[in-house]
Amino acid sequence: MMTDPSQPNVRYVHSEARLVLGQKRNMLNAMAQGEYILCFDDDDYYPPDKISWQVAQMQASNALFSGSDQIYIWYSHLDKIYITHPFGPRHALNGTFGYHRNLLKKNRYDDDATKAEETGFLKGFTTPVHQIDPKRAILCISHSSNTYDKDFIMAAPRRWI
């Protein structure tokens, strides 16, 4: 484990072993030391105030879990941004997740999940979700190396920019 001294609350954890996505997320949750846990994807963009803003949203509503059921996606090869359709009030996409550590007493990822891990963590989308503004949540970047193909979003007429 490496710690950047200029960022005392950020830890980089390297695993020699290749882990399945769900197993990796559960391992990181077990290692987390803070009261709130937020999920980030290393190839997407997040607003500079995402952590403080999302935690404040959760505190103001006394929510254990927050996220967005919609995300904006930038298609780098087209230089266009689209928004996904709403998936529903108890749905959120993992890159938008923010939760209080108490949620982990009842929620965990399916260790065998390789994609679409939200279903297991949110217990088949029965966990209450404090929906946050998708503009404040994430700008997902679509590129040729994505784990999940996002091109189907372009078929829907919801172009933003």
Coordinates of C-alpha atoms in Angstrom, one line a residue:
M1 CA 0.0 0.0 0.0
M2 CA 1.3 3.5 -0.9
T3 CA 0.2 6.7 0.7
D4 CA 0.6 10.0 -1.0
P5 CA 1.7 12.4 1.8
S6 CA 0.1 15.3 0.1
Q7 CA -3.3 13.5 0.2
P8 CA -3.5 12.0 3.7
N9 CA -7.0 10.6 3.1
V10 CA -6.2 8.8 -0.1
R11 CA -4.6 5.4 -0.2
Y12 CA -3.6 3.4 -3.2
V13 CA -3.9 -0.3 -2.8
H14 CA -2.1 -2.6 -5.2
S15 CA -3.0 -6.3 -5.3
E16 CA -0.7 -8.8 -7.0
A17 CA -3.6 -11.1 -7.5
R18 CA -6.2 -10.5 -10.1
L19 CA -9.5 -10.2 -8.3
V20 CA -13.1 -10.4 -9.5
L21 CA -14.8 -7.0 -9.4
G22 CA -17.2 -7.9 -6.6
Q23 CA -14.5 -9.5 -4.5
K24 CA -12.3 -6.4 -5.0
R25 CA -15.0 -4.0 -4.0
N26 CA -15.8 -6.0 -0.9
M27 CA -12.1 -6.1 0.0
L28 CA -11.8 -2.3 -0.3
N29 CA -15.0 -1.8 1.7
A30 CA -13.4 -3.9 4.5
M31 CA -10.3 -1.8 4.4
A32 CA -12.1 1.6 4.4
Q33 CA -11.6 3.6 7.5
G34 CA -13.9 6.5 7.0
E35 CA -17.5 7.0 8.0
Y36 CA -18.6 7.5 4.4
I37 CA -17.4 5.6 1.3
L38 CA -17.7 6.9 -2.2
C39 CA -17.1 4.9 -5.4
F40 CA -15.0 6.2 -8.2
D41 CA -13.9 4.8 -11.5
D42 CA -10.4 5.6 -12.5
D43 CA -11.2 6.5 -16.1
D44 CA -14.2 8.9 -15.5
Y45 CA -14.4 12.5 -14.5
Y46 CA -15.8 13.7 -11.1
P47 CA -16.5 17.3 -10.0
P48 CA -13.8 18.6 -7.6
D49 CA -16.4 19.0 -4.8
K50 CA -18.1 15.6 -5.3
I51 CA -17.1 14.1 -2.0
S52 CA -18.1 17.1 0.2
W53 CA -21.2 17.7 -1.8
Q54 CA -22.5 14.1 -1.8
V55 CA -21.7 13.6 1.9
A56 CA -23.6 16.8 2.7
Q57 CA -26.6 15.6 0.6
M58 CA -26.6 12.3 2.6
Q59 CA -26.3 14.1 5.9
A60 CA -29.0 16.6 5.1
S61 CA -31.5 13.7 4.3
N62 CA -30.2 11.3 6.9
A63 CA -29.6 8.8 4.1
L64 CA -27.4 5.7 4.4
F65 CA -27.0 5.4 0.6
S66 CA -27.0 7.8 -2.3
G67 CA -26.3 7.7 -6.0
S68 CA -27.8 8.5 -9.4
D69 CA -29.9 6.3 -11.7
Q70 CA -28.8 8.4 -14.6
I71 CA -25.3 9.4 -15.8
Y72 CA -23.9 11.6 -18.5
I73 CA -21.6 9.8 -20.9
W74 CA -19.0 11.5 -23.1
Y75 CA -18.3 9.5 -26.2
S76 CA -14.7 10.6 -26.8
H77 CA -14.6 9.3 -30.5
L78 CA -17.7 11.5 -31.3
D79 CA -17.0 14.4 -28.8
K80 CA -20.7 14.3 -27.8
I81 CA -22.3 13.8 -24.4
Y82 CA -25.5 11.8 -23.8
I83 CA -27.5 11.1 -20.7
T84 CA -28.9 7.6 -19.9
H85 CA -32.6 7.1 -19.4
P86 CA -33.7 6.9 -15.7
F87 CA -33.5 3.4 -14.4
G88 CA -35.7 4.0 -11.4
P89 CA -35.8 5.5 -7.9
R90 CA -34.1 2.5 -6.2
H91 CA -31.4 2.2 -8.9
A92 CA -28.0 3.8 -9.0
L93 CA -24.9 3.2 -11.1
N94 CA -21.8 2.2 -9.1
G95 CA -19.7 5.2 -10.2
T96 CA -22.2 7.4 -8.4
F97 CA -22.4 5.4 -5.1
G98 CA -21.9 7.1 -1.8
Y99 CA -22.8 5.3 1.4
H100 CA -22.4 5.4 5.2
R101 CA -20.3 2.5 6.5
N102 CA -23.4 1.3 8.5
L103 CA -24.9 0.2 5.2
L104 CA -22.2 -2.5 5.0
K105 CA -23.8 -4.3 7.9
K106 CA -26.5 -5.5 5.5
N107 CA -25.2 -4.8 2.0
R108 CA -22.2 -6.2 0.1
Y109 CA -21.2 -7.0 -3.4
D110 CA -21.6 -10.4 -4.9
D111 CA -18.0 -11.7 -4.8
D112 CA -18.5 -13.3 -8.2
A113 CA -19.8 -10.2 -9.9
T114 CA -17.7 -9.2 -13.0
K115 CA -20.0 -6.4 -14.1
A116 CA -23.5 -4.9 -13.3
E117 CA -22.5 -5.3 -9.6
E118 CA -25.1 -2.8 -8.5
T119 CA -27.9 -5.4 -8.5
G120 CA -26.2 -7.5 -5.8
F121 CA -25.1 -4.6 -3.7
L122 CA -28.5 -2.9 -3.8
K123 CA -30.3 -6.2 -3.1
G124 CA -32.1 -6.4 -6.4
F125 CA -32.7 -2.7 -6.2
T126 CA -34.7 -2.9 -3.0
T127 CA -32.3 -0.7 -1.0
P128 CA -33.6 2.9 -0.6
V129 CA -31.5 5.4 -2.7
H130 CA -31.2 9.1 -2.1
Q131 CA -31.1 10.2 -5.7
I132 CA -28.4 12.8 -6.4
D133 CA -28.2 15.2 -9.4
P134 CA -26.5 13.3 -12.2
K135 CA -24.7 16.5 -13.3
R136 CA -23.0 16.5 -9.9
A137 CA -22.3 12.7 -9.9
I138 CA -20.0 11.7 -12.7
L139 CA -19.1 12.3 -16.3
C140 CA -18.5 8.8 -17.6
I141 CA -16.0 8.5 -20.5
S142 CA -16.8 6.0 -23.2
H143 CA -13.7 4.5 -24.9
S144 CA -12.7 1.3 -26.6
S145 CA -11.4 -0.3 -23.3
N146 CA -14.5 0.1 -21.2
T147 CA -15.6 -2.9 -19.2
Y148 CA -19.2 -2.3 -20.2
D149 CA -20.2 -1.2 -23.7
K150 CA -22.1 2.0 -23.5
D151 CA -22.9 2.5 -27.2
F152 CA -26.5 1.5 -26.8
I153 CA -27.2 4.8 -24.9
M154 CA -26.7 6.7 -28.2
A155 CA -29.8 4.9 -29.7
A156 CA -32.0 6.8 -27.3
P157 CA -32.8 10.5 -28.2
R158 CA -31.4 12.0 -25.0
R159 CA -28.4 13.8 -26.3
W160 CA -27.2 16.5 -23.9
I161 CA -24.5 18.4 -25.8

